[in-house]
Amino acid sequence: MRVLDEYEPEEVTKSMTSAKCIRRVLEEFPDVMPAELPEDLPPRRRVDHAIEVMPGHDVGVTFLVLLGGYVWVKLFNSLTKRQILGQKLSRKIVHITSGLLFALCWPFFSVSPWARYLAALVPASNGVRLLVYGLGILKDDGLVKSLSREGDPRELLRGPLYYVVVLVFCTILFWRDSPTSIIALAMMCAGDGIADIVGRRFGSKKLLYNSDKSWAGSIAMFLFGFIVSLGCLWYFSFMGFYPFDLEAMGLQLAAVALAATLVESLPITNRLDDNLTVPLTTIILGLFLFPVKSTMTPLP
Ligand SMILES: Nc1ccn([C@@H]2O[C@H](COP(=O)(O)OP(=O)(O)OP(=O)(O)O)[C@@H](O)[C@H]2O)c(=O)n1
Ligand SMILES: C/C(=C\CO)CCC[C@H](C)CCC[C@H](C)CCCC(C)C
């Protein structure tokens, strides 16, 4: 029986996905354990190997992330109810953290083609929850208070609902195959979220073309959105999904962050919610600057 590194490179054709590679490796080397895989494999492939042989893995991860989302929002409900956090700040922290924490869970799903759809069930189920409480079918004052500006349940049907719809689309359309989805979520969650917090507090100098927005808020959005995008891209690169080359992508990322910041600053919020315009701008630009790649390159 050949050991792994006796695989001839041409035997691992370029068209093979990581799942096929690993399945072929497992067929050929059924007793290969992650510890015996070549040391220079990126961490992600070790997780792949383990996951490939664990049926029901994705269902378990989906359940854990769903539970995590419920607990996370419940935590801020409680902090708001006990007046430890103000309603506006609580809503913004949930806005900044929820979508990012959700995306950071993506690498723990398997390479199965169905993984993205299972993952999308998490924001989709939160969307159903927002509809049920936003339409008044059920009542939960704590949830409404922690996710709305003025405590009106119908507010859940705007910003928060658009937010989870964007999460569903980014998960299904892009998944881990392109940096675009990660950048879009970083700009929507971190960028738009920090603009509100910084802008309300330090935004005395308003923008010339929009007296509701400030220089401080927009500069904070650009800088924090750019930095969080870089951090997320580094994380997905560390997990083995695509290369992280600051020199190659830094300028393109700055251009995307600037475009999203400019769109957010426009006086169109009363008609078009930032939770739609910011990720949409990022995705349109990102598709040109960061082409969609296959999730993994075949094993060497
Ligand atoms: N570039 C920005 C963005 C926001 N703000 C401040 O943050 C407040 C809320 O910003 P806005 O974009 O209207 O909030 P949303 O993103 O719509 O968030 P939410 O709907 O969750 O309140 C603004 O009134 C303003 O005081 C700012 O100064 N500069
Ligand atoms: C108030 C919000 C937007 C308004 O601009 C954010 C709404 C958040 C959703 C109600 C909850 C989203 C939960 C995530 C999809 C899952 C998070 C899981 C993670 C492990 C915490």
Coordinates of C-alpha atoms and ligand atoms in Angstrom, one line a residue:
M1 CA 0.0 0.0 0.0
R2 CA 1.5 3.4 -1.1
V3 CA 1.9 6.0 1.6
L4 CA 0.4 9.4 1.1
D5 CA 3.5 11.1 -0.2
E6 CA 4.0 8.5 -2.9
Y7 CA 1.0 10.0 -4.7
E8 CA 2.2 11.2 -8.1
P9 CA 1.3 14.9 -8.5
E10 CA -0.4 14.2 -11.9
E11 CA -2.6 11.6 -10.2
V12 CA -4.3 14.4 -8.2
T13 CA -6.0 16.2 -11.1
K14 CA -6.7 19.9 -10.9
S15 CA -10.4 19.2 -11.3
M16 CA -10.5 17.1 -8.0
T17 CA -12.2 18.9 -5.1
S18 CA -10.9 18.5 -1.7
A19 CA -13.7 16.1 -0.8
K20 CA -12.8 13.8 -3.8
C21 CA -9.2 14.1 -2.9
I22 CA -9.8 13.1 0.7
R23 CA -12.2 10.3 -0.3
R24 CA -9.6 9.0 -2.7
V25 CA -7.0 9.2 0.0
L26 CA -9.2 7.4 2.5
E27 CA -10.0 4.6 0.0
E28 CA -6.3 4.2 -0.7
F29 CA -5.1 4.7 2.9
P30 CA -8.1 3.7 5.1
D31 CA -6.0 3.8 8.3
V32 CA -4.4 7.2 7.6
M33 CA -5.1 9.4 10.6
P34 CA -4.8 13.2 10.7
A35 CA -1.6 12.8 12.7
E36 CA -0.1 10.8 9.8
L37 CA -1.0 13.5 7.2
P38 CA 2.0 15.4 5.9
E39 CA 3.1 18.1 8.4
D40 CA 2.9 20.9 5.8
L41 CA -0.8 20.5 5.1
P42 CA -2.6 23.7 6.3
P43 CA -4.7 23.2 9.4
R44 CA -8.0 23.2 7.4
R45 CA -7.1 19.9 5.6
R46 CA -6.7 18.1 8.9
V47 CA -10.2 19.3 9.9
D48 CA -11.4 18.1 6.5
H49 CA -10.0 14.7 7.0
A50 CA -11.6 14.2 10.4
I51 CA -14.9 15.7 9.2
E52 CA -15.1 13.6 6.0
V53 CA -15.5 10.5 8.2
M54 CA -18.0 12.0 10.7
P55 CA -21.6 11.6 9.3
G56 CA -24.1 14.1 10.7
H57 CA -21.2 16.5 11.5
D58 CA -22.9 19.5 9.7
V59 CA -26.2 18.9 11.4
G60 CA -24.4 19.1 14.7
V61 CA -22.6 22.3 13.9
T62 CA -25.8 23.9 12.6
F63 CA -27.5 23.1 15.9
L64 CA -24.7 24.5 17.9
V65 CA -24.5 27.7 15.9
L66 CA -28.3 28.1 16.1
L67 CA -28.1 27.6 19.9
G68 CA -25.2 30.1 20.1
G69 CA -27.2 32.7 18.2
Y70 CA -30.2 32.2 20.5
V71 CA -28.1 32.5 23.6
W72 CA -26.2 35.5 22.2
V73 CA -29.3 37.6 21.5
K74 CA -30.9 36.4 24.8
L75 CA -27.8 37.7 26.7
F76 CA -28.3 41.2 25.2
N77 CA -32.0 41.0 25.9
S78 CA -31.1 40.4 29.6
L79 CA -28.4 43.2 29.7
T80 CA -30.9 45.7 28.2
K81 CA -33.7 44.6 30.5
R82 CA -31.5 45.0 33.6
Q83 CA -30.4 48.4 32.1
I84 CA -26.7 47.3 32.2
L85 CA -26.6 48.3 28.5
G86 CA -28.6 51.0 26.8
Q87 CA -31.0 49.9 24.1
K88 CA -29.2 51.6 21.2
L89 CA -25.8 50.3 22.3
S90 CA -27.1 46.8 22.9
R91 CA -28.7 46.8 19.4
K92 CA -25.4 48.0 17.8
I93 CA -23.3 45.4 19.6
V94 CA -25.7 42.6 18.4
H95 CA -25.5 44.1 14.9
I96 CA -21.7 44.2 15.0
T97 CA -21.1 40.7 16.5
S98 CA -23.9 38.4 15.4
G99 CA -23.1 38.2 11.7
L100 CA -19.4 38.1 12.2
L101 CA -19.5 35.3 14.8
F102 CA -21.8 33.4 12.4
A103 CA -19.3 33.7 9.5
L104 CA -16.4 32.7 11.7
C105 CA -18.3 29.4 12.3
W106 CA -18.3 28.6 8.6
P107 CA -14.9 26.7 8.6
F108 CA -16.3 24.2 11.0
F109 CA -18.8 22.9 8.5
S110 CA -17.6 20.0 6.2
V111 CA -16.7 20.2 2.5
S112 CA -20.1 18.7 1.7
P113 CA -22.0 20.6 -1.0
W114 CA -25.0 20.7 1.4
A115 CA -23.0 22.4 4.2
R116 CA -23.8 26.0 3.0
Y117 CA -27.5 25.3 3.0
L118 CA -27.5 23.8 6.5
A119 CA -25.5 26.9 7.7
A120 CA -28.0 29.2 6.0
L121 CA -30.7 27.7 8.2
V122 CA -29.3 29.7 11.1
P123 CA -30.0 33.2 9.8
A124 CA -33.1 31.9 8.0
S125 CA -34.6 30.6 11.2
N126 CA -33.8 34.0 12.9
G127 CA -35.6 35.6 10.0
V128 CA -38.7 33.6 10.7
R129 CA -38.4 34.6 14.4
L130 CA -38.2 38.3 13.4
L131 CA -41.3 37.9 11.2
V132 CA -43.3 36.2 13.9
Y133 CA -42.5 38.8 16.6
G134 CA -42.4 41.8 14.1
L135 CA -45.9 40.9 12.9
G136 CA -47.1 40.6 16.5
I137 CA -48.0 36.9 16.0
L138 CA -46.1 36.3 19.2
K139 CA -44.9 38.8 21.8
D140 CA -41.4 39.1 23.4
D141 CA -40.8 42.6 24.8
G142 CA -37.2 41.8 25.6
L143 CA -36.4 40.7 22.1
V144 CA -38.1 43.8 20.6
K145 CA -36.4 46.1 23.0
S146 CA -32.9 44.7 22.3
L147 CA -33.3 44.7 18.5
S148 CA -35.4 47.9 17.9
R149 CA -34.6 51.6 18.1
E150 CA -37.9 52.7 19.7
G151 CA -39.4 49.5 21.0
D152 CA -41.9 49.1 18.1
P153 CA -42.1 45.4 17.1
R154 CA -42.6 46.4 13.4
E155 CA -39.0 47.7 13.5
L156 CA -37.8 44.0 13.5
L157 CA -39.2 43.8 9.9
R158 CA -36.7 46.4 8.6
G159 CA -33.0 46.6 9.7
P160 CA -32.8 43.2 11.6
L161 CA -34.8 41.3 8.9
Y162 CA -32.7 42.8 6.0
Y163 CA -29.6 41.8 8.1
V164 CA -30.5 38.1 8.3
V165 CA -31.6 38.0 4.7
V166 CA -28.2 39.3 3.6
L167 CA -26.6 36.6 5.8
V168 CA -28.7 33.9 4.1
F169 CA -27.8 35.1 0.6
C170 CA -24.0 35.5 1.4
T171 CA -24.0 32.0 2.9
I172 CA -25.7 30.3 -0.1
L173 CA -24.3 32.4 -3.0
F174 CA -20.7 32.8 -1.9
W175 CA -20.0 30.5 1.1
R176 CA -16.3 30.0 1.7
D177 CA -15.5 30.2 -2.1
S178 CA -14.8 33.9 -2.3
P179 CA -13.6 36.7 0.1
T180 CA -16.5 38.8 -1.2
S181 CA -19.0 37.4 1.2
I182 CA -16.7 37.9 4.2
I183 CA -15.9 41.5 3.2
A184 CA -19.6 42.2 2.7
L185 CA -20.5 40.9 6.2
A186 CA -17.5 42.8 7.8
M187 CA -18.6 46.1 6.2
M188 CA -22.3 45.5 7.1
C189 CA -21.7 44.3 10.6
A190 CA -18.5 46.0 11.8
G191 CA -18.3 49.0 9.5
D192 CA -22.0 50.1 9.6
G193 CA -22.3 49.2 13.3
I194 CA -19.3 51.2 14.4
A195 CA -20.4 54.2 12.3
D196 CA -23.5 54.5 14.5
I197 CA -21.6 54.2 17.8
V198 CA -18.8 56.6 16.9
G199 CA -21.0 58.9 15.0
R200 CA -23.6 59.4 17.7
R201 CA -20.8 60.1 20.3
F202 CA -18.2 62.1 18.3
G203 CA -20.1 63.1 15.2
S204 CA -20.3 66.9 15.7
K205 CA -18.9 67.7 12.3
K206 CA -21.7 66.6 9.9
L207 CA -21.1 65.7 6.2
L208 CA -21.8 68.5 3.7
Y209 CA -24.3 66.4 1.7
N210 CA -25.9 64.6 4.7
S211 CA -26.6 66.4 8.0
D212 CA -27.6 63.1 9.6
K213 CA -24.2 61.5 9.1
S214 CA -20.8 62.7 10.3
W215 CA -17.1 62.6 9.3
A216 CA -16.3 60.8 12.5
G217 CA -18.9 58.1 11.8
S218 CA -17.8 57.6 8.2
I219 CA -14.1 57.6 9.0
A220 CA -14.7 55.0 11.8
M221 CA -16.7 52.9 9.3
F222 CA -14.0 52.9 6.7
L223 CA -11.2 52.1 9.2
F224 CA -12.9 49.5 11.4
G225 CA -14.6 47.9 8.4
F226 CA -11.2 47.6 6.6
I227 CA -9.4 46.2 9.7
V228 CA -12.2 43.7 10.5
S229 CA -12.3 42.6 6.8
L230 CA -8.5 42.0 6.9
G231 CA -8.9 40.0 10.1
C232 CA -11.6 37.8 8.7
L233 CA -9.7 37.2 5.5
W234 CA -6.6 36.2 7.5
Y235 CA -8.7 33.8 9.6
F236 CA -10.2 32.1 6.5
S237 CA -6.7 32.0 5.0
F238 CA -5.4 30.4 8.2
M239 CA -8.2 27.8 7.9
G240 CA -7.0 27.0 4.4
F241 CA -9.7 28.5 2.2
Y242 CA -7.8 31.1 0.2
P243 CA -4.4 32.8 0.3
F244 CA -3.9 36.0 2.4
D245 CA -1.7 38.4 0.6
L246 CA -2.0 41.9 2.1
E247 CA 0.1 43.5 -0.6
A248 CA -2.0 42.0 -3.4
M249 CA -5.4 42.6 -1.8
G250 CA -4.9 45.6 0.5
L251 CA -5.5 48.3 -2.1
Q252 CA -8.6 46.5 -3.5
L253 CA -10.0 46.0 -0.1
A254 CA -9.5 49.6 0.8
A255 CA -11.3 50.6 -2.4
V256 CA -14.3 48.3 -1.5
A257 CA -14.4 49.7 2.1
L258 CA -14.3 53.3 0.8
A259 CA -17.1 52.6 -1.7
A260 CA -19.3 51.0 1.0
T261 CA -18.6 53.9 3.3
L262 CA -19.5 56.5 0.7
V263 CA -22.8 54.7 -0.1
E264 CA -23.6 54.4 3.7
S265 CA -23.1 58.2 4.1
L266 CA -25.6 59.1 1.3
P267 CA -29.0 60.6 2.4
I268 CA -30.9 57.5 1.2
T269 CA -31.3 55.6 4.5
N270 CA -34.9 56.5 4.8
R271 CA -35.7 54.7 1.6
L272 CA -32.9 52.1 1.3
D273 CA -31.6 50.5 4.5
D274 CA -27.9 50.5 5.1
N275 CA -28.2 46.7 5.8
L276 CA -29.0 46.3 2.1
T277 CA -26.9 49.1 0.4
V278 CA -23.6 48.4 2.2
P279 CA -23.4 44.7 1.5
L280 CA -24.8 45.1 -2.0
T281 CA -22.1 47.8 -2.8
T282 CA -19.4 45.5 -1.4
I283 CA -20.6 42.4 -3.3
I284 CA -20.9 44.3 -6.7
L285 CA -17.3 45.7 -6.4
G286 CA -16.0 42.5 -4.7
L287 CA -17.1 40.3 -7.6
F288 CA -14.8 42.3 -9.9
L289 CA -11.9 42.5 -7.5
F290 CA -12.0 39.1 -5.8
P291 CA -13.1 36.4 -8.2
V292 CA -14.8 33.3 -6.8
K293 CA -12.4 30.4 -6.4
S294 CA -12.9 26.7 -5.6
T295 CA -12.9 26.2 -1.9
M296 CA -9.8 24.2 -1.7
T297 CA -6.9 23.4 -4.1
P298 CA -6.3 19.7 -4.5
L299 CA -3.9 18.0 -2.1
P300 CA -0.3 18.4 -3.4
Ligands
LIG1 N1 -21.7 57.7 8.8 C1 -22.4 57.8 9.9 C2 -23.4 56.8 10.3 C3 -24.2 57.0 11.4 N2 -23.9 58.1 12.2 C4 -24.7 58.4 13.5 O1 -25.4 57.2 13.8 C5 -26.9 57.4 13.8 C6 -27.6 56.2 13.3 O2 -27.0 55.9 12.0 P1 -28.0 55.2 10.9 O3 -27.1 54.8 9.7 O4 -29.2 56.0 10.6 O5 -28.4 54.0 11.7 P2 -28.7 52.6 11.0 O6 -27.4 52.1 10.3 O7 -29.9 52.7 10.2 O8 -28.9 51.7 12.2 P3 -30.1 51.4 13.0 O9 -31.3 51.3 12.0 O10 -29.8 50.1 13.6 O11 -30.3 52.6 13.9 C7 -27.0 58.6 12.9 O12 -28.2 59.4 13.2 C8 -25.8 59.5 13.3 O13 -26.0 60.1 14.5 C9 -23.0 59.1 11.9 O14 -22.8 60.1 12.6 N3 -22.2 58.9 10.7
LIG2 C1 -30.1 44.3 15.4 C2 -29.5 43.7 14.2 C3 -29.6 44.4 13.0 C4 -30.1 45.7 12.8 O1 -29.2 46.6 12.1 C5 -29.0 42.3 14.2 C6 -30.1 41.2 14.3 C7 -29.4 39.9 14.7 C8 -30.4 38.7 14.5 C9 -31.7 38.9 15.2 C10 -29.7 37.4 15.1 C11 -28.7 36.9 14.0 C12 -28.0 35.6 14.6 C13 -27.0 35.0 13.7 C14 -27.6 34.7 12.3 C15 -26.3 33.8 14.3 C16 -25.2 34.2 15.3 C17 -24.5 32.9 15.8 C18 -23.3 33.2 16.6 C19 -22.6 32.0 17.0 C20 -23.6 34.2 17.7

